[in-house]
CSV table of N, CA and C in Angstrom, one decimal:
chain,number,residue,atom,x,y,z
A,1,MET,N,122.3,200.5,156.1
A,1,MET,CA,123.0,199.7,156.9
A,1,MET,C,122.2,198.6,157.6
A,2,ILE,N,121.0,199.4,158.1
A,2,ILE,CA,120.0,198.6,158.8
A,2,ILE,C,119.5,197.5,158.0
A,3,ASP,N,118.9,197.8,156.8
A,3,ASP,CA,118.5,196.8,155.9
A,3,ASP,C,119.5,195.7,155.7
A,4,ARG,N,120.7,195.8,155.6
A,4,ARG,CA,121.7,194.6,155.4
A,4,ARG,C,121.7,193.9,156.6
A,5,THR,N,121.6,194.4,157.8
A,5,THR,CA,121.5,193.7,159.1
A,5,THR,C,120.5,192.9,159.2
A,6,VAL,N,119.3,193.5,158.8
A,6,VAL,CA,118.2,192.7,159.1
A,6,VAL,C,118.1,191.5,158.1
A,7,LEU,N,118.5,191.7,156.6
A,7,LEU,CA,118.7,190.5,155.8
A,7,LEU,C,119.6,189.6,156.1
A,8,ALA,N,120.7,190.0,156.9
A,8,ALA,CA,121.7,188.8,157.6
A,8,ALA,C,121.0,188.0,158.5
A,9,VAL,N,120.1,188.8,159.3
A,9,VAL,CA,119.6,188.0,160.4
A,9,VAL,C,118.5,187.0,160.0
A,10,ILE,N,117.6,187.4,158.9
A,10,ILE,CA,116.7,186.5,158.3
A,10,ILE,C,117.3,185.6,157.5
A,11,ASP,N,118.4,185.6,157.0
A,11,ASP,CA,119.1,184.7,156.1
A,11,ASP,C,119.7,183.7,157.2
A,12,HIS,N,120.1,184.0,158.2
A,12,HIS,CA,120.9,183.1,159.3
A,12,HIS,C,119.7,182.3,159.8
A,13,ASN,N,118.5,182.8,160.1
A,13,ASN,CA,117.4,182.1,160.8
A,13,ASN,C,116.7,181.1,159.7
A,14,ILE,N,116.8,181.4,158.4
A,14,ILE,CA,116.4,180.5,157.5
A,14,ILE,C,117.3,179.2,157.4
A,15,GLN,N,118.3,179.6,157.4
A,15,GLN,CA,119.6,178.4,157.2
A,15,GLN,C,119.5,177.8,158.5
A,16,GLY,N,119.5,178.3,159.7
A,16,GLY,CA,119.4,177.6,160.8
A,16,GLY,C,118.1,176.7,160.9
A,17,SER,N,117.0,177.0,160.4
A,17,SER,CA,115.8,176.0,160.5
A,17,SER,C,115.9,175.1,159.6
A,18,GLU,N,116.6,175.3,158.5
A,18,GLU,CA,117.1,174.0,157.5
A,18,GLU,C,117.6,173.2,158.3
A,19,ALA,N,118.8,173.5,159.0
A,19,ALA,CA,119.8,172.6,159.5
A,19,ALA,C,119.0,171.7,160.8
A,20,VAL,N,117.8,172.5,161.2
A,20,VAL,CA,117.3,171.6,162.2
A,20,VAL,C,116.1,170.8,161.9
A,21,ILE,N,115.5,171.2,160.7
A,21,ILE,CA,114.3,170.4,160.2
A,21,ILE,C,114.7,169.3,159.4
A,22,THR,N,115.9,169.3,158.7
A,22,THR,CA,116.4,168.0,158.0
A,22,THR,C,116.8,166.9,158.9
A,23,PRO,N,117.5,167.2,159.9
A,23,PRO,CA,117.8,166.0,160.7
A,23,PRO,C,116.8,165.6,161.5
A,24,GLU,N,115.8,166.5,161.8
A,24,GLU,CA,114.9,166.0,162.8
A,24,GLU,C,113.9,165.0,161.9
A,25,VAL,N,113.6,165.5,160.5
A,25,VAL,CA,112.8,164.5,159.6
A,25,VAL,C,113.3,163.2,159.6
A,26,LYS,N,114.7,163.2,159.2
A,26,LYS,CA,115.4,162.0,159.2
A,26,LYS,C,115.3,161.1,160.4
A,27,ALA,N,115.6,161.6,161.7
A,27,ALA,CA,115.4,161.0,163.0
A,27,ALA,C,113.8,160.3,163.3
A,28,LYS,N,112.8,161.2,162.7
A,28,LYS,CA,111.5,160.7,163.0
A,28,LYS,C,111.3,159.5,161.9
A,29,LEU,N,111.9,159.7,160.7
A,29,LEU,CA,111.6,158.5,159.6
A,29,LEU,C,112.6,157.3,160.1
A,30,LEU,N,113.5,157.5,160.8
A,30,LEU,CA,114.2,156.2,161.4
A,30,LEU,C,113.6,155.7,162.5
A,31,ALA,N,113.0,156.4,163.3
A,31,ALA,CA,112.2,156.0,164.4
A,31,ALA,C,111.0,155.4,164.4
A,32,ASN,N,110.2,155.6,163.1
A,32,ASN,CA,109.1,155.0,162.9
A,32,ASN,C,109.2,153.8,162.3
A,33,SER,N,108.3,152.7,162.8
A,33,SER,CA,108.4,151.2,162.4
A,33,SER,C,108.2,151.2,160.9
A,34,VAL,N,107.2,152.0,160.5
A,34,VAL,CA,106.7,152.1,159.1
A,34,VAL,C,107.9,152.5,158.1
A,35,THR,N,108.4,153.3,158.6
A,35,THR,CA,109.7,154.1,157.7
A,35,THR,C,110.9,153.8,157.7
A,36,ARG,N,110.8,153.0,158.9
A,36,ARG,CA,112.4,152.7,159.5
A,36,ARG,C,113.4,152.4,158.2
A,37,GLY,N,113.2,151.3,157.6
A,37,GLY,CA,114.2,150.4,156.6
A,37,GLY,C,113.9,151.3,155.3
A,38,LEU,N,113.5,152.5,155.0
A,38,LEU,CA,113.3,152.9,153.7
A,38,LEU,C,114.7,153.7,153.3
A,39,SER,N,115.1,153.7,152.2
A,39,SER,CA,116.2,154.5,151.9
A,39,SER,C,115.5,156.0,151.3
A,40,ILE,N,115.2,157.1,152.2
A,40,ILE,CA,114.7,158.5,151.6
A,40,ILE,C,115.6,159.3,151.8
A,41,SER,N,116.1,160.2,151.0
A,41,SER,CA,116.8,161.5,151.3
A,41,SER,C,115.9,162.5,151.5
A,42,VAL,N,116.4,163.5,152.5
A,42,VAL,CA,115.4,164.5,152.9
A,42,VAL,C,116.3,166.0,152.6
A,43,GLN,N,115.4,166.9,151.8
A,43,GLN,CA,116.1,168.0,151.4
A,43,GLN,C,115.2,169.1,152.1
A,44,THR,N,115.8,170.3,152.3
A,44,THR,CA,115.0,171.4,153.0
A,44,THR,C,115.3,172.8,152.4
A,45,PHE,N,114.4,173.4,152.0
A,45,PHE,CA,114.7,174.6,151.7
A,45,PHE,C,113.6,175.5,151.9
A,46,LYS,N,114.0,176.8,152.7
A,46,LYS,CA,112.9,177.5,153.1
A,46,LYS,C,111.6,177.1,153.8
A,47,GLY,N,111.7,175.8,154.5
A,47,GLY,CA,110.6,175.2,155.0
A,47,GLY,C,109.8,174.2,154.3
A,48,ALA,N,110.2,174.0,152.9
A,48,ALA,CA,109.7,173.0,152.0
A,48,ALA,C,110.7,172.0,152.4
A,49,VAL,N,110.2,170.7,152.6
A,49,VAL,CA,110.7,169.3,152.5
A,49,VAL,C,110.5,168.8,151.4
A,50,THR,N,111.6,167.9,150.8
A,50,THR,CA,111.5,167.1,149.6
A,50,THR,C,112.0,165.8,150.1
A,51,LEU,N,111.1,165.0,149.9
A,51,LEU,CA,111.5,163.5,150.0
A,51,LEU,C,111.6,162.8,148.9
A,52,ILE,N,112.9,162.1,148.6
A,52,ILE,CA,113.1,161.3,147.5
A,52,ILE,C,113.7,159.9,148.0
A,53,GLY,N,113.2,158.9,147.0
A,53,GLY,CA,113.4,157.5,147.4
A,53,GLY,C,112.8,156.7,146.8
A,54,ALA,N,112.4,155.5,147.5
A,54,ALA,CA,111.5,154.3,147.2
A,54,ALA,C,110.9,153.8,148.3
A,55,ALA,N,109.7,153.3,148.4
A,55,ALA,CA,108.9,152.6,149.2
A,55,ALA,C,108.4,151.4,148.7
A,56,GLU,N,107.9,150.6,149.6
A,56,GLU,CA,107.5,149.1,149.2
A,56,GLU,C,105.7,149.3,148.8
A,57,THR,N,105.4,150.3,149.6
A,57,THR,CA,103.9,150.4,149.5
A,57,THR,C,103.3,151.9,149.7
A,58,GLU,N,102.3,152.1,149.2
A,58,GLU,CA,101.5,153.6,149.2
A,58,GLU,C,101.7,153.9,150.7
A,59,HIS,N,101.3,153.0,151.7
A,59,HIS,CA,101.4,153.4,152.9
A,59,HIS,C,102.5,154.0,153.6
A,60,GLN,N,103.7,153.4,153.2
A,60,GLN,CA,104.9,153.9,153.6
A,60,GLN,C,105.4,155.2,152.9
A,61,LYS,N,104.6,155.4,151.8
A,61,LYS,CA,105.1,156.8,151.2
A,61,LYS,C,104.2,157.9,152.1
A,62,THR,N,103.0,157.7,152.3
A,62,THR,CA,102.2,158.6,152.9
A,62,THR,C,102.4,158.9,154.2
A,63,THR,N,102.9,157.5,154.9
A,63,THR,CA,103.5,158.0,156.4
A,63,THR,C,104.7,158.7,156.5
A,64,ALA,N,105.6,158.6,155.3
A,64,ALA,CA,107.0,159.7,155.3
A,64,ALA,C,106.4,160.9,155.2
A,65,ALA,N,105.4,161.2,154.5
A,65,ALA,CA,105.1,162.6,154.2
A,65,ALA,C,104.5,163.1,155.6
A,66,LYS,N,103.6,162.2,156.0
A,66,LYS,CA,103.0,162.7,157.4
A,66,LYS,C,104.0,163.0,158.4
A,67,ILE,N,105.0,162.2,158.5
A,67,ILE,CA,106.0,162.6,159.6
A,67,ILE,C,106.6,163.8,159.0
A,68,ALA,N,106.9,164.1,158.0
A,68,ALA,CA,107.6,165.5,157.6
A,68,ALA,C,106.9,166.6,157.8
A,69,ARG,N,105.6,166.4,157.8
A,69,ARG,CA,104.6,167.5,157.9
A,69,ARG,C,104.7,167.7,159.5
A,70,SER,N,104.8,166.8,160.3
A,70,SER,CA,104.7,166.8,161.9
A,70,SER,C,105.9,167.7,162.4
A,71,VAL,N,107.0,168.0,161.6
A,71,VAL,CA,108.2,168.7,162.0
A,71,VAL,C,107.8,170.2,162.1
A,72,VAL,N,108.3,170.8,163.2
A,72,VAL,CA,108.0,172.3,163.4
A,72,VAL,C,108.8,173.1,162.4
A,73,GLY,N,108.2,173.8,161.9
A,73,GLY,CA,108.8,174.8,160.7
A,73,GLY,C,108.8,174.1,159.3
A,74,VAL,N,108.3,173.1,159.1
A,74,VAL,CA,107.8,172.5,157.8
A,74,VAL,C,106.7,173.1,157.2
A,75,LYS,N,106.6,173.7,156.2
A,75,LYS,CA,105.5,174.8,155.6
A,75,LYS,C,105.0,173.7,154.5
A,76,LYS,N,105.7,173.0,153.8
A,76,LYS,CA,105.3,172.1,152.7
A,76,LYS,C,106.1,170.7,152.4
A,77,VAL,N,105.4,170.0,152.2
A,77,VAL,CA,106.4,168.5,151.8
A,77,VAL,C,105.9,168.1,150.2
A,78,ASN,N,107.1,167.9,149.6
A,78,ASN,CA,107.0,167.5,148.2
A,78,ASN,C,107.4,166.0,148.1
A,79,ASN,N,106.5,165.3,148.1
A,79,ASN,CA,106.8,163.8,148.3
A,79,ASN,C,107.3,163.2,147.0
A,80,LEU,N,108.4,162.9,146.8
A,80,LEU,CA,108.9,162.3,145.4
A,80,LEU,C,109.0,160.8,145.5
A,81,VAL,N,108.9,160.3,146.6
A,81,VAL,CA,109.1,158.9,146.9
A,81,VAL,C,108.3,158.1,145.8
A,82,ARG,N,108.8,157.3,145.2
A,82,ARG,CA,108.2,156.2,144.2
A,82,ARG,C,107.9,154.9,145.1
A,83,VAL,N,106.6,154.5,144.8
A,83,VAL,CA,106.2,152.9,145.3
A,83,VAL,C,106.8,152.0,144.2
A,84,ARG,N,107.4,151.1,144.8
A,84,ARG,CA,107.9,149.8,143.9
A,84,ARG,C,106.8,149.0,143.5
A,85,ARG,N,106.7,148.8,142.3
A,85,ARG,CA,105.5,147.7,141.8
A,85,ARG,C,106.1,146.5,141.7
């Protein structure tokens, strides 16, 4: 019985952190002058953030990843943003 309770608490905390991380990354991307106009989707699973979308420059792509890494709770960033050529 105790094991199930502990697992439920852990599961709730993981979901809670994902619910906080994704909107915080999105807000920081919108607030940054380099990444503001980009169309990037943000997905979070167990502290791993995945960025998907397009950027005009490599600088925009790397800035988006740096912003995601700066959010508390982010353990890894998968930057799938492609640079338009």
